[in-house]
Coordinates of C-alpha atoms in Angstrom, one line a residue:
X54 CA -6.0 9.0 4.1
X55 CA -5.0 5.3 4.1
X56 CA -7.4 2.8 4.1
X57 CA -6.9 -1.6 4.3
X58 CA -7.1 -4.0 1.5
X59 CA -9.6 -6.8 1.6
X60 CA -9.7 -10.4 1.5
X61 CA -11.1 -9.8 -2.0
X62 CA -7.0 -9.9 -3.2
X63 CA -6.1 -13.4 -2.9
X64 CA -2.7 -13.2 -4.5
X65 CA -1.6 -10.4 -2.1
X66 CA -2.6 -12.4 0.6
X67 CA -0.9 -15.8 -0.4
X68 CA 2.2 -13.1 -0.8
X69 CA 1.6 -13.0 3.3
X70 CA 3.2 -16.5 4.0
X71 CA 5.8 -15.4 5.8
X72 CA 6.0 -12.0 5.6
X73 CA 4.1 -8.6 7.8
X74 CA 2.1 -6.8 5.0
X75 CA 1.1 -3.1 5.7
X76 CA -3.0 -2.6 4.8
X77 CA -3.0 0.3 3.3
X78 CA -6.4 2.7 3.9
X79 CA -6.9 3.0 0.1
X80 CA -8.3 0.9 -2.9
X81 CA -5.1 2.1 -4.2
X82 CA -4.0 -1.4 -4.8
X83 CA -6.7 -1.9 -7.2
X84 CA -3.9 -0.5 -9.5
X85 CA 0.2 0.1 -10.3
X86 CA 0.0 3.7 -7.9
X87 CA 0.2 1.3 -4.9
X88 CA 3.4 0.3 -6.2
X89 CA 5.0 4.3 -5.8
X90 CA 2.4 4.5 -2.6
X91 CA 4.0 1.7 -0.6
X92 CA 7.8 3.0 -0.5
X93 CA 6.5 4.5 2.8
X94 CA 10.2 4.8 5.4
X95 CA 10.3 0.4 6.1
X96 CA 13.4 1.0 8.2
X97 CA 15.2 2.7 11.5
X98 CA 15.3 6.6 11.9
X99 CA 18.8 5.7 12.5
X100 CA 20.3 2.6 10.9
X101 CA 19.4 0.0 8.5
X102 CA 20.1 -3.9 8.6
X103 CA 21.9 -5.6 5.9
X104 CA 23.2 -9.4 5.4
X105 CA 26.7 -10.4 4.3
X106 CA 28.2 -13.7 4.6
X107 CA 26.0 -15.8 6.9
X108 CA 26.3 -12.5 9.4
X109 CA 23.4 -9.6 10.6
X110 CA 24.7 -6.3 10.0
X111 CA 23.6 -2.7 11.8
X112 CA 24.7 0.2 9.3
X113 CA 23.8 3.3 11.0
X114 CA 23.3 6.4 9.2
X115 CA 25.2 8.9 11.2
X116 CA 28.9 8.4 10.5
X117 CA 28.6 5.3 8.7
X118 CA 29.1 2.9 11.9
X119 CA 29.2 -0.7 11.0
X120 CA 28.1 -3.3 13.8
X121 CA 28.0 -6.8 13.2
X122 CA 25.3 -9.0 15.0
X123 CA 26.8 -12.3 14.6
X124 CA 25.2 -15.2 12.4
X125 CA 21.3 -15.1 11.1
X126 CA 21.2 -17.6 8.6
X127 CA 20.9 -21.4 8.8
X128 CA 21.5 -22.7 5.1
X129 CA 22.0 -19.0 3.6
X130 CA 18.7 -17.8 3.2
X131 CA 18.4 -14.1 3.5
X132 CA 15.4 -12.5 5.7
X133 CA 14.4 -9.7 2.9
X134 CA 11.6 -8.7 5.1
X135 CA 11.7 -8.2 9.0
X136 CA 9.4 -6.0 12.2
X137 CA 12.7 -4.4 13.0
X138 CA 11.5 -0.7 15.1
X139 CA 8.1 0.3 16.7
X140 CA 6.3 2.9 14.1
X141 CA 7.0 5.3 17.2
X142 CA 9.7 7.6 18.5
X143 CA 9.3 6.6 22.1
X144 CA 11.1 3.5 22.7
X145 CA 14.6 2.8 21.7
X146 CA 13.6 -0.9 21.1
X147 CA 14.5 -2.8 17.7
X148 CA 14.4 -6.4 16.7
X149 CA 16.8 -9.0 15.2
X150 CA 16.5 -12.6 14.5
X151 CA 19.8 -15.7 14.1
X152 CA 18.9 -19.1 12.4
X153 CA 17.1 -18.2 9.5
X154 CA 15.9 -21.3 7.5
X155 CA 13.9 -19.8 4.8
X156 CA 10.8 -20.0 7.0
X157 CA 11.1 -19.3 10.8
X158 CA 13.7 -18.0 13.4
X159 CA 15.0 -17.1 16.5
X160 CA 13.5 -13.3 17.2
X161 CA 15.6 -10.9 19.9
X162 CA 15.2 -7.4 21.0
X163 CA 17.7 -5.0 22.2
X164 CA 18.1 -1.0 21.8
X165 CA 20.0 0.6 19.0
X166 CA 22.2 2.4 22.1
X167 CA 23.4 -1.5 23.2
X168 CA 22.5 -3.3 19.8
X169 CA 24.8 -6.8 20.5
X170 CA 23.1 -6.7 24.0
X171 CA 20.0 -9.3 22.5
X172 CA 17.5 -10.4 24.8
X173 CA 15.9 -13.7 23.2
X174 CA 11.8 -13.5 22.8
X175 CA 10.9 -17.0 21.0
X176 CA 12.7 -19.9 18.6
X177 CA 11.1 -20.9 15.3
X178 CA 8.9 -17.4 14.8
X179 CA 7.0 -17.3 11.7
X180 CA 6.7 -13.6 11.9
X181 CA 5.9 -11.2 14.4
X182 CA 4.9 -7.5 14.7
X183 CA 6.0 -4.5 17.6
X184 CA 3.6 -2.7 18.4
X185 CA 4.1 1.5 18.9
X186 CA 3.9 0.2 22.6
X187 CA 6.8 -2.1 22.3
X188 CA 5.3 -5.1 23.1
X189 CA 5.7 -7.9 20.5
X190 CA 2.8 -10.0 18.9
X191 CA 4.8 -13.3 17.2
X192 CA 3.6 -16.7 15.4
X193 CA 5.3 -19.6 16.7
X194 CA 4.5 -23.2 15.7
X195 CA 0.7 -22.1 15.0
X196 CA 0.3 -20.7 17.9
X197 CA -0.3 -16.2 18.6
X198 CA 1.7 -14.6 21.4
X199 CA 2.2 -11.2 23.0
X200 CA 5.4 -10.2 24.7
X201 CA 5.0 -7.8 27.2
X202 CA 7.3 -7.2 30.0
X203 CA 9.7 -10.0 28.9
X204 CA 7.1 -12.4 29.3
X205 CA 5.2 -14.6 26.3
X206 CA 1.3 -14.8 26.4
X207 CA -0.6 -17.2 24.3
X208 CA -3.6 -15.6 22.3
X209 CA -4.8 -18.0 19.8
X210 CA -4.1 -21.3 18.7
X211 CA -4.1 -22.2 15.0
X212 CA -6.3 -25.1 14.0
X213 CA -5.4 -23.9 9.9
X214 CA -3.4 -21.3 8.2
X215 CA -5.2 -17.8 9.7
X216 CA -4.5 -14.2 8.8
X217 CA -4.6 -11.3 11.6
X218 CA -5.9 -7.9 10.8
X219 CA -4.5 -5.9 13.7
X220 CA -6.6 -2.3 14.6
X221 CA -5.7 1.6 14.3
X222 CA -5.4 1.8 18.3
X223 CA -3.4 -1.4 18.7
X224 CA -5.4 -3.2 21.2
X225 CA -7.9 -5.7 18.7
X226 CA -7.0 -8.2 16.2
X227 CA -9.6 -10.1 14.1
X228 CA -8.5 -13.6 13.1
X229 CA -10.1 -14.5 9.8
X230 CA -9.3 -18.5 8.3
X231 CA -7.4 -18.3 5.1
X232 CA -9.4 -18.2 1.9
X233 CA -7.3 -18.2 -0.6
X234 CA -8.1 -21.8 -2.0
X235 CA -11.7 -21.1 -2.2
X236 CA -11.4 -17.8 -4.0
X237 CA -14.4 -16.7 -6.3
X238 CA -17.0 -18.4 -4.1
X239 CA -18.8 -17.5 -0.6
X240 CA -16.6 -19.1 1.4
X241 CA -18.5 -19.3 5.1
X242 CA -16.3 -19.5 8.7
X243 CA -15.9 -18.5 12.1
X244 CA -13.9 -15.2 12.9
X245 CA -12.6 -14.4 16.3
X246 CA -12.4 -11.0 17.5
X247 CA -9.5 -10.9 20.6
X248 CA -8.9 -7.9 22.7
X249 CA -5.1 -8.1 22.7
X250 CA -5.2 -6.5 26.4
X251 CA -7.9 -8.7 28.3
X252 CA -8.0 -11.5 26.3
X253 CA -12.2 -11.1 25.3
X254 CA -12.6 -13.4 22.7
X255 CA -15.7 -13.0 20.5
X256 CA -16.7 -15.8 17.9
X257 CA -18.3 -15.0 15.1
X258 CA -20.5 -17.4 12.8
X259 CA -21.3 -17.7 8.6
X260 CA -18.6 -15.3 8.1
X261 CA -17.9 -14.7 4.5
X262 CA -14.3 -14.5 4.3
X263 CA -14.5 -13.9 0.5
X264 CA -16.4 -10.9 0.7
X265 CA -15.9 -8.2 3.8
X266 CA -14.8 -5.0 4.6
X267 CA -13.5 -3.1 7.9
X268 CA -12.8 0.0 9.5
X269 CA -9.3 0.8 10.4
X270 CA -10.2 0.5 14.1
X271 CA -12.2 -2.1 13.5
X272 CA -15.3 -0.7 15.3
X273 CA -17.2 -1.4 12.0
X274 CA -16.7 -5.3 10.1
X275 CA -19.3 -6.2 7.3
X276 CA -19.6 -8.6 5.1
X277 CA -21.6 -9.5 1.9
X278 CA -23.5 -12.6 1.6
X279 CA -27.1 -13.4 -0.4
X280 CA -27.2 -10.4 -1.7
X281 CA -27.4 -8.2 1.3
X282 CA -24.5 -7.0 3.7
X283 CA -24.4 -8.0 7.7
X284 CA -22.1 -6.0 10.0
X285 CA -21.3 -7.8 13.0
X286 CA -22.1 -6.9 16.8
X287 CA -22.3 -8.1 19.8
X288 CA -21.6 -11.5 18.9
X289 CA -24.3 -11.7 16.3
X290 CA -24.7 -10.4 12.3
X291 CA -26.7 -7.3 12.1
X292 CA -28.5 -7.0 8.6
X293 CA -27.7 -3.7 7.1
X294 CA -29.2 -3.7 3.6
X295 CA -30.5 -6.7 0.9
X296 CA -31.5 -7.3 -2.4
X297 CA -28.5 -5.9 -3.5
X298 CA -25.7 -7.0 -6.0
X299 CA -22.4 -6.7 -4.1
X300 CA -21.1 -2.6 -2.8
X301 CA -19.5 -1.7 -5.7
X302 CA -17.0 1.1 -3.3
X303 CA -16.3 -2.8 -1.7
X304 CA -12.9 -1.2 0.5
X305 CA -14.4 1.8 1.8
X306 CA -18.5 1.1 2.9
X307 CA -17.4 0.0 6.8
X308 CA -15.3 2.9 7.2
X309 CA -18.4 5.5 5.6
X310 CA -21.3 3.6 6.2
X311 CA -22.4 4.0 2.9
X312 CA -23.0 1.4 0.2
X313 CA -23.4 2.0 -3.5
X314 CA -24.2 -0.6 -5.2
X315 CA -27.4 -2.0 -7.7
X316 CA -30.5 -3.4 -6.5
X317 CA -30.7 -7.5 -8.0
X318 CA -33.7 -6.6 -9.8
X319 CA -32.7 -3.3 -10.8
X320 CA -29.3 -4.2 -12.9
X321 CA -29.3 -0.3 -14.3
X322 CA -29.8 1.3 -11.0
X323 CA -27.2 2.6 -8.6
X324 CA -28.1 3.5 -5.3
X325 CA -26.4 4.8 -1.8
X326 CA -27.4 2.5 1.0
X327 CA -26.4 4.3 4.7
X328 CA -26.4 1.7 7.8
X329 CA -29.8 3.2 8.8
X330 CA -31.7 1.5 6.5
X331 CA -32.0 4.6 4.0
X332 CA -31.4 4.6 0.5
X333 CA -31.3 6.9 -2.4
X334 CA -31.7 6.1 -6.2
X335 CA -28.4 8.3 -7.7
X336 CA -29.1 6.9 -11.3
X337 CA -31.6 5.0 -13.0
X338 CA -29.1 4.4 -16.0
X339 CA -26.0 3.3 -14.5
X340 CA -23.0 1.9 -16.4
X341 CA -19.6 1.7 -14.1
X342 CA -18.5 2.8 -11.2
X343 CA -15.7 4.3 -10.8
X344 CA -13.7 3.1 -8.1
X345 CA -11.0 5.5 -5.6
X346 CA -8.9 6.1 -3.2
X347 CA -11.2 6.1 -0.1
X348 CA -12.6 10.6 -0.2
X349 CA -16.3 10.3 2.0
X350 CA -18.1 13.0 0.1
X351 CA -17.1 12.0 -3.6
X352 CA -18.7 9.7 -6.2
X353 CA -17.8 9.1 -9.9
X354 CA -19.8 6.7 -12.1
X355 CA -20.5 6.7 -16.1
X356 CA -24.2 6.1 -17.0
X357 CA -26.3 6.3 -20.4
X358 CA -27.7 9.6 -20.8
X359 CA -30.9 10.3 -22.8
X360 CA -29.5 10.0 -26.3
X361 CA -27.7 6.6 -25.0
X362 CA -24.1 8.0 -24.7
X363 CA -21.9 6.8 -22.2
X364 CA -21.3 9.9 -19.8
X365 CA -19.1 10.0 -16.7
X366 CA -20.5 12.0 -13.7
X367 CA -18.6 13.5 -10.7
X368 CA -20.3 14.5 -7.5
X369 CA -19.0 16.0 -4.4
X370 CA -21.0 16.4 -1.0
X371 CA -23.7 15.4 -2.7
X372 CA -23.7 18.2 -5.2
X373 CA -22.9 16.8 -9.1
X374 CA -19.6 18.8 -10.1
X375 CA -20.4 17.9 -13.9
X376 CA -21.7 15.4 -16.6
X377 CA -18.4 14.8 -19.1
X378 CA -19.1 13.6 -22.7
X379 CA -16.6 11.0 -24.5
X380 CA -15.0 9.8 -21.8
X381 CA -15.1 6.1 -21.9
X382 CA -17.5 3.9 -24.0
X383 CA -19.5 0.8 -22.8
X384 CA -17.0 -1.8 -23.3
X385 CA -16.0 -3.8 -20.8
X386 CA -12.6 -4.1 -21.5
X387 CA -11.9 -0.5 -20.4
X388 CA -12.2 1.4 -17.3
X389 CA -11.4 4.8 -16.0
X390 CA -8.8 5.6 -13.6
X391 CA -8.5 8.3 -10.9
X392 CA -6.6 10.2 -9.1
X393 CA -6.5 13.2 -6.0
X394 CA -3.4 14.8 -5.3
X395 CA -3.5 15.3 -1.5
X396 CA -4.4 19.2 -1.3
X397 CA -4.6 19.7 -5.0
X398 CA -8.1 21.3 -6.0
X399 CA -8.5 18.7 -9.2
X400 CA -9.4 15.0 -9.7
X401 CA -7.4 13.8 -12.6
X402 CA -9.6 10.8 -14.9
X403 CA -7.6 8.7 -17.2
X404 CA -9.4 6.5 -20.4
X405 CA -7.9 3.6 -20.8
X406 CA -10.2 3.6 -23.9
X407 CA -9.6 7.4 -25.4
X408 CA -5.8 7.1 -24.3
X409 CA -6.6 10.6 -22.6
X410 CA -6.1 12.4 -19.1
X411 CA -8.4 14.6 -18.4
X412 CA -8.6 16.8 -14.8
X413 CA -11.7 18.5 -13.4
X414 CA -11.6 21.4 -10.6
X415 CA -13.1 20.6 -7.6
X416 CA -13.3 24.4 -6.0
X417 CA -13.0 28.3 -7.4
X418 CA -14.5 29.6 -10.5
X419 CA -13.9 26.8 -12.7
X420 CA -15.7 24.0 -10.6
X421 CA -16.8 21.8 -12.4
X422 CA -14.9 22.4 -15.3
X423 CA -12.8 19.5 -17.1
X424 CA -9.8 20.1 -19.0
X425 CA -7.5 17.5 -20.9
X426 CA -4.3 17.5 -19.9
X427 CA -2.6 14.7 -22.1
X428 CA -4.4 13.1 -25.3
X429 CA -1.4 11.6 -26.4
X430 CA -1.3 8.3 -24.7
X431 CA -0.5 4.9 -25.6
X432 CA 0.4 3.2 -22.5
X433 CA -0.5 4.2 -19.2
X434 CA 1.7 3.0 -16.4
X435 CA 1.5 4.5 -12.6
X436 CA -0.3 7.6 -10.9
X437 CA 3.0 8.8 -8.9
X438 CA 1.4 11.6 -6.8
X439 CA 2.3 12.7 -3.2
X440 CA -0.4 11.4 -0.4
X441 CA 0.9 14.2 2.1
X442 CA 1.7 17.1 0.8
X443 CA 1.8 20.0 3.3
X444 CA 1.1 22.7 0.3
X445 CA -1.4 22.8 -2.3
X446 CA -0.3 20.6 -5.0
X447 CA -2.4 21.3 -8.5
X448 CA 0.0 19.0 -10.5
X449 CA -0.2 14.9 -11.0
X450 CA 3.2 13.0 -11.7
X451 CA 2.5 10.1 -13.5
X452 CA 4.3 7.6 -16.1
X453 CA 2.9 6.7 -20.0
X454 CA 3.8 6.0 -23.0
X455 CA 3.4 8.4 -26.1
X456 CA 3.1 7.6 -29.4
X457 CA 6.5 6.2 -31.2
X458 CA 8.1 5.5 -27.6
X459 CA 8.9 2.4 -26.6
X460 CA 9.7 3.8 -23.1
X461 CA 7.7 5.2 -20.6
X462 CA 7.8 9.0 -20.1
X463 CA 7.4 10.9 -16.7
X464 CA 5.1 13.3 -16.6
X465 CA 4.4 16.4 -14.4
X466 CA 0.7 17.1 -15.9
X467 CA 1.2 18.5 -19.5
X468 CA 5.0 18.8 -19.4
X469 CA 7.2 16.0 -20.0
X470 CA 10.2 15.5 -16.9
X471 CA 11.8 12.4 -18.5
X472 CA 11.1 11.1 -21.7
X473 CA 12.7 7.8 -21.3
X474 CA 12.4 5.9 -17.6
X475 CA 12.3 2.7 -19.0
X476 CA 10.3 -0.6 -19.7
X477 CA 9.0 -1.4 -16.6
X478 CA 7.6 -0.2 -13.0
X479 CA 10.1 2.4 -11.4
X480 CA 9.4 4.3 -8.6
X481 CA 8.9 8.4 -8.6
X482 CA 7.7 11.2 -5.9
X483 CA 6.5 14.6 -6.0
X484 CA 7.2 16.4 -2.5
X485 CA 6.2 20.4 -1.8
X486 CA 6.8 20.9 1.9
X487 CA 5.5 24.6 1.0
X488 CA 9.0 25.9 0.9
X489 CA 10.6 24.0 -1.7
X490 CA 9.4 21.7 -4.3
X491 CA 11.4 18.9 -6.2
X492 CA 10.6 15.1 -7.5
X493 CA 12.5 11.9 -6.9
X494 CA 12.1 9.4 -9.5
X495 CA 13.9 6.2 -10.7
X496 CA 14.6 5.2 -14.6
X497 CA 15.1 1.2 -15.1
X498 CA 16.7 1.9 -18.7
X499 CA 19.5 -0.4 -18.4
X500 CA 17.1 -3.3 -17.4
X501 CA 16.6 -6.4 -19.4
X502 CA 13.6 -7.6 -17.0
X503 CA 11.4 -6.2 -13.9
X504 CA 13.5 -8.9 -12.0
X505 CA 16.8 -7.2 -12.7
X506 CA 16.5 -4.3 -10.4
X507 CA 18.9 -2.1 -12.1
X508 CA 18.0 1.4 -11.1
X509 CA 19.1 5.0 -11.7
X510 CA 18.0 7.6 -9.2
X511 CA 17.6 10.8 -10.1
X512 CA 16.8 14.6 -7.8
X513 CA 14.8 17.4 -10.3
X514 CA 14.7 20.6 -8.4
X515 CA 14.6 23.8 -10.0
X516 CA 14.6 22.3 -13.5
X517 CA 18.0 20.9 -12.8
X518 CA 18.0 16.9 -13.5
X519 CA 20.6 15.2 -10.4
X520 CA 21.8 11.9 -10.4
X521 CA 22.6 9.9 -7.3
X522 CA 23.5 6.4 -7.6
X523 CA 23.7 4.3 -10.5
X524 CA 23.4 0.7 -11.4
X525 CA 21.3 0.0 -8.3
X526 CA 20.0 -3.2 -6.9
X527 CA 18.5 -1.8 -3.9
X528 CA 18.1 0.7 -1.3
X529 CA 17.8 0.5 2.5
X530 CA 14.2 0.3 2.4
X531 CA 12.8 3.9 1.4
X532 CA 12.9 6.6 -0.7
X533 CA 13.7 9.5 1.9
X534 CA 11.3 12.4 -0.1
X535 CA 12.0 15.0 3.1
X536 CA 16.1 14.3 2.7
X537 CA 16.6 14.3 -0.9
X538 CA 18.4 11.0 -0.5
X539 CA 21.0 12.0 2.2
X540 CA 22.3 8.8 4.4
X541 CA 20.6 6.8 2.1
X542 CA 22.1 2.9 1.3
X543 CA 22.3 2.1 -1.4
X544 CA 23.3 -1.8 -2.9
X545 CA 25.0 -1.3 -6.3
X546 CA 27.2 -2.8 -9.2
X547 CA 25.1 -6.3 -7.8
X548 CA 26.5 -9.7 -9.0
X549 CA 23.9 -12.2 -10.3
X550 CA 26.2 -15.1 -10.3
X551 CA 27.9 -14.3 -6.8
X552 CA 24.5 -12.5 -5.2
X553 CA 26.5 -9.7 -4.1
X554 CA 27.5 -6.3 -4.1
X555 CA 29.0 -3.1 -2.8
X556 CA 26.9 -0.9 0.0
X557 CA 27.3 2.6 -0.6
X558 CA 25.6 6.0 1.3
X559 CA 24.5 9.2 -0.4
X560 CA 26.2 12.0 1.4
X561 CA 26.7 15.5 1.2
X562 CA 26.1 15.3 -2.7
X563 CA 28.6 12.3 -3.2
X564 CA 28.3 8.0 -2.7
X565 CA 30.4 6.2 -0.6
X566 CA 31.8 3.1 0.0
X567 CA 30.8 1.4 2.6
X568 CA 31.0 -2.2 2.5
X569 CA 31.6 -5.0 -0.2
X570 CA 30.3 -8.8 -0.6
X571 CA 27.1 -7.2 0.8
X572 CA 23.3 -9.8 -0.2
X573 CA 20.9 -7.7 0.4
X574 CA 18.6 -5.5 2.7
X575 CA 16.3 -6.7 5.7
X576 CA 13.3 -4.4 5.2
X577 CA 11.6 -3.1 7.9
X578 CA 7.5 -3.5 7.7
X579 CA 6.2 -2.5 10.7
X580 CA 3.3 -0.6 10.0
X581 CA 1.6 2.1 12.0
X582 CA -2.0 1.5 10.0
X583 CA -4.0 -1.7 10.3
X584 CA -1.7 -4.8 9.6
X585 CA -2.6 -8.7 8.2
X586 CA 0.3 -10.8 8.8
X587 CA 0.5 -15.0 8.8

């Protein structure tokens, strides 16, 4: 389960400028797994867009067709991110855009059946957003729309730069000023709370932008302010719980209704806070927490045990799984990572202090039980792990470093897949579908910097290491797990100095040629989950 970032992450907000960000349901950004996490499909079921010359291209992946769109750019600039295709398999609708100038553009619809058949929605769009309905929610000139029915209605006017957080069902958006200048602080404002659909408009007052957390359909919006956390309703703040430092599990409380967090005068304590005005002291020693992807009935904190050693402790539905020795010390430069496979029965810790990976079983005869699964660490890179598997998946991919490599290795728990994968950030998959199970993974060994982009992609299936395209720049938006890389684009043998290259597709086992003199990609990033765009 997916869960929304918070305003807490100013640099991935002031990334927002003028782009559509997908809010993922997780504190997974909190570290490099959001990287592998977010190479969820950003384009068509059935084509991709691409820019060469000063031209829009439609590749589409059955049969290779080629379908130029006519000109997109202004003064050259290419659109690397673009709301292209509803998340929904109902409507045949997709966007385009002409008259790029780095910043805004014109924005057009028409159906991937009749693509050069555009119907014009609005000049000079900052960005815009379809909805699974179809209907269109744009920024022009400071001003929010909806298109519906070929038609433009205003929803807000801008007074300052604003972010939109846009709900589960579609049919709310809360409009939040942008913080990003008076990071670190409280930072106090009005939000606005618009039903898209009948245009209610509820203000809200003293709003800490700095400091607030939501529920994916936003029936639940807190924030944290004087030490205590208000949820808002009605129109009014609603006082949940005070005289606390701030919720430690700060992206997930609104969702769960449950705070952890310290009392002010209680620095060692941690307790659980639910929205009925209950609390429970969990420890009277606490250290860390230990923060995770959002899972309502676990917990994982370190705390000082009797004899003053630093011991990490793992509950589940209340019931402590297990009190873990030598874990992590009390300094504060180090902090203990986590991961949960989705269906696996183990939750995998990694000390960045002890340079060790450790997994604990969560069910059967060894619950409770931790075992190390890698103590030769250096380096520790990305958690790579599958969010959806449909079988049960007892092994965690990740990427470190072991001692006398320079290069990362990927890992499958205790066995080593590929020694060498490079330097830098590359992304990797684990997919069991409960029929077959494989990995998809990237090695950046011929890169001189994270800004090169030189990839090698790679199939491992049945202990059989495939490669599939070489010397890559990009790819059409996605890593296809369910396809094993068939129809994919890819952009390789890239030109720095021109800012081209050649467009190939992965089929049937071989790359083709598709076109030459190619830019670069328009990603699609419609999101189906909670979005913030400005």
């Amino acid at each position: 389960m997916f869960k929304k970032l918070t305003s807490k992450l100013p640099v991935i907000f002031c990334f927002l400028v003028t782009c559509l960000f997908v809010v993922f349901a997780s504190a997974c950004s909190s570290s490099e797994k959001s990287k592998s996490e977010s190479q969820k499909s950003t384009s068509s079921n059935k084509f991709s867009l691409y820019v060469k010359g000063d031209n829009l291209y439609m590749a589409r992946y059955d049969k290779s067709k080629i379908i130029d769109l006519g000109p997109c750019t202004t003064n050259g600039s290419v659109m690397k991110e673009f709301s292209i295709t509803p998340h929904s398999k109902d409507t045949d609708l997709f966007c385009s855009f002409s008259d790029y100038d780095g910043e805004t553009y014109t924005l057009y619809t028409s159906t991937s059946k009749a693509p050069t058949k555009r119907t014009k929605v609005a000049d000079k769009v900052k960005v815009h957003s379809i909805l699974k309905n179809g209907d269109i929610l744009y920024l022009s000139n400071k001003e929010l729309f909806l298109y519906k029915k070929g038609k433009s209605i205003s929803l807000f006017k801008e007074k300052e730069e604003m972010k939109y957080i846009l709900s589960k069902a579609q049919d709310e958006l809360l409009i939040i000023p942008d913080s990003s200048r008076n990071y670190g602080k409280d930072y106090l404002a009005n939000v606005y709370l618009i039903e898209i659909y009948t245009g209610n408009n509820t203000v809200y007052s003293g709003f800490n932008i700095n400091s607030f957390d939501y529920s994916f359909d936003l029936d639940s919006i807190c924030y944290f302010k004087d030490n205590a956390v208000y949820q808002l309703e009605g129109g009014d703040s609603k006082e949940i719980v005070k005289g606390i430092d701030e919720p430690y599990n700060s992206v997930t409380y609104s969702s769960d209704k449950v705070i952890y967090a310290s009392k002010a005068d209680e620095p060692t304590s941690l307790y659980r806070f639910d929205f009925n005005g209950n609390e429970e002291l969990v420890s009277d020693s606490f250290e860390k927490f230990v923060e995770f992807n959002m899972k309502e009935n676990f917990l994982a904190y370190t705390e000082k045990n009797s004899e003053g050693k630093i011991i990490l402790k793992i509950a589940q539905n209340g019931e402590t799984l297990g009190e873990y020795e030598d874990i992590e010390d009390d300094d504060d430069m180090y902090r203990l990572q986590e991961a949960h496979p989705s269906k696996s029965k183990y939750w995998y810790f990694f000390s960045e202090e002890n340079k060790k990976l450790w997994k604990v079983a969560l069910e059967g005869s060894k619950k409770g039980e931790i075992e190390l699964v890698n103590d030769n660490v250096t380096d520790f890179l990305d958690f790579a792990y599958s969010q959806d598997s449909k079988a049960e998946n007892d092994d965690l991919l990740y990427k470190a470093k072991i001692k006398g490599n320079d290069y990362y290795s990927l890992f499958l728990d205790k066995n080593i897949i590929n020694e060498n994968v490079g330097k830098y950030y590359s992304p990797a998959h684990l997919e069991n579908n409960g029929t077959e199970s494989y990995i998809i993974y990237a090695d950046t060994l011929s890169q001189a910097s994270y800004k090169d982009h030189n990839y090698t992609y790679h199939i491992l299936e049945n202990g059989k290491d495939t490669i599939v395209a070489e010397n890559v720049k990009d790819y059409n938006g996605f890593l296809p797990e369910n396809d094993k890389f068939e129809k994919t684009y890819f952009l390789t043998d890239y030109d720095e100095i021109k800012g081209t290259g050649i467009l190939k597709q992965y089929l049937n086992g071989k790359l083709k040629d598709i076109d030459h003199d190619v830019k670069g990609f328009v990603r699609n990033n419609t999101s189906s989950f909670s979005t913030i765009f400005r």
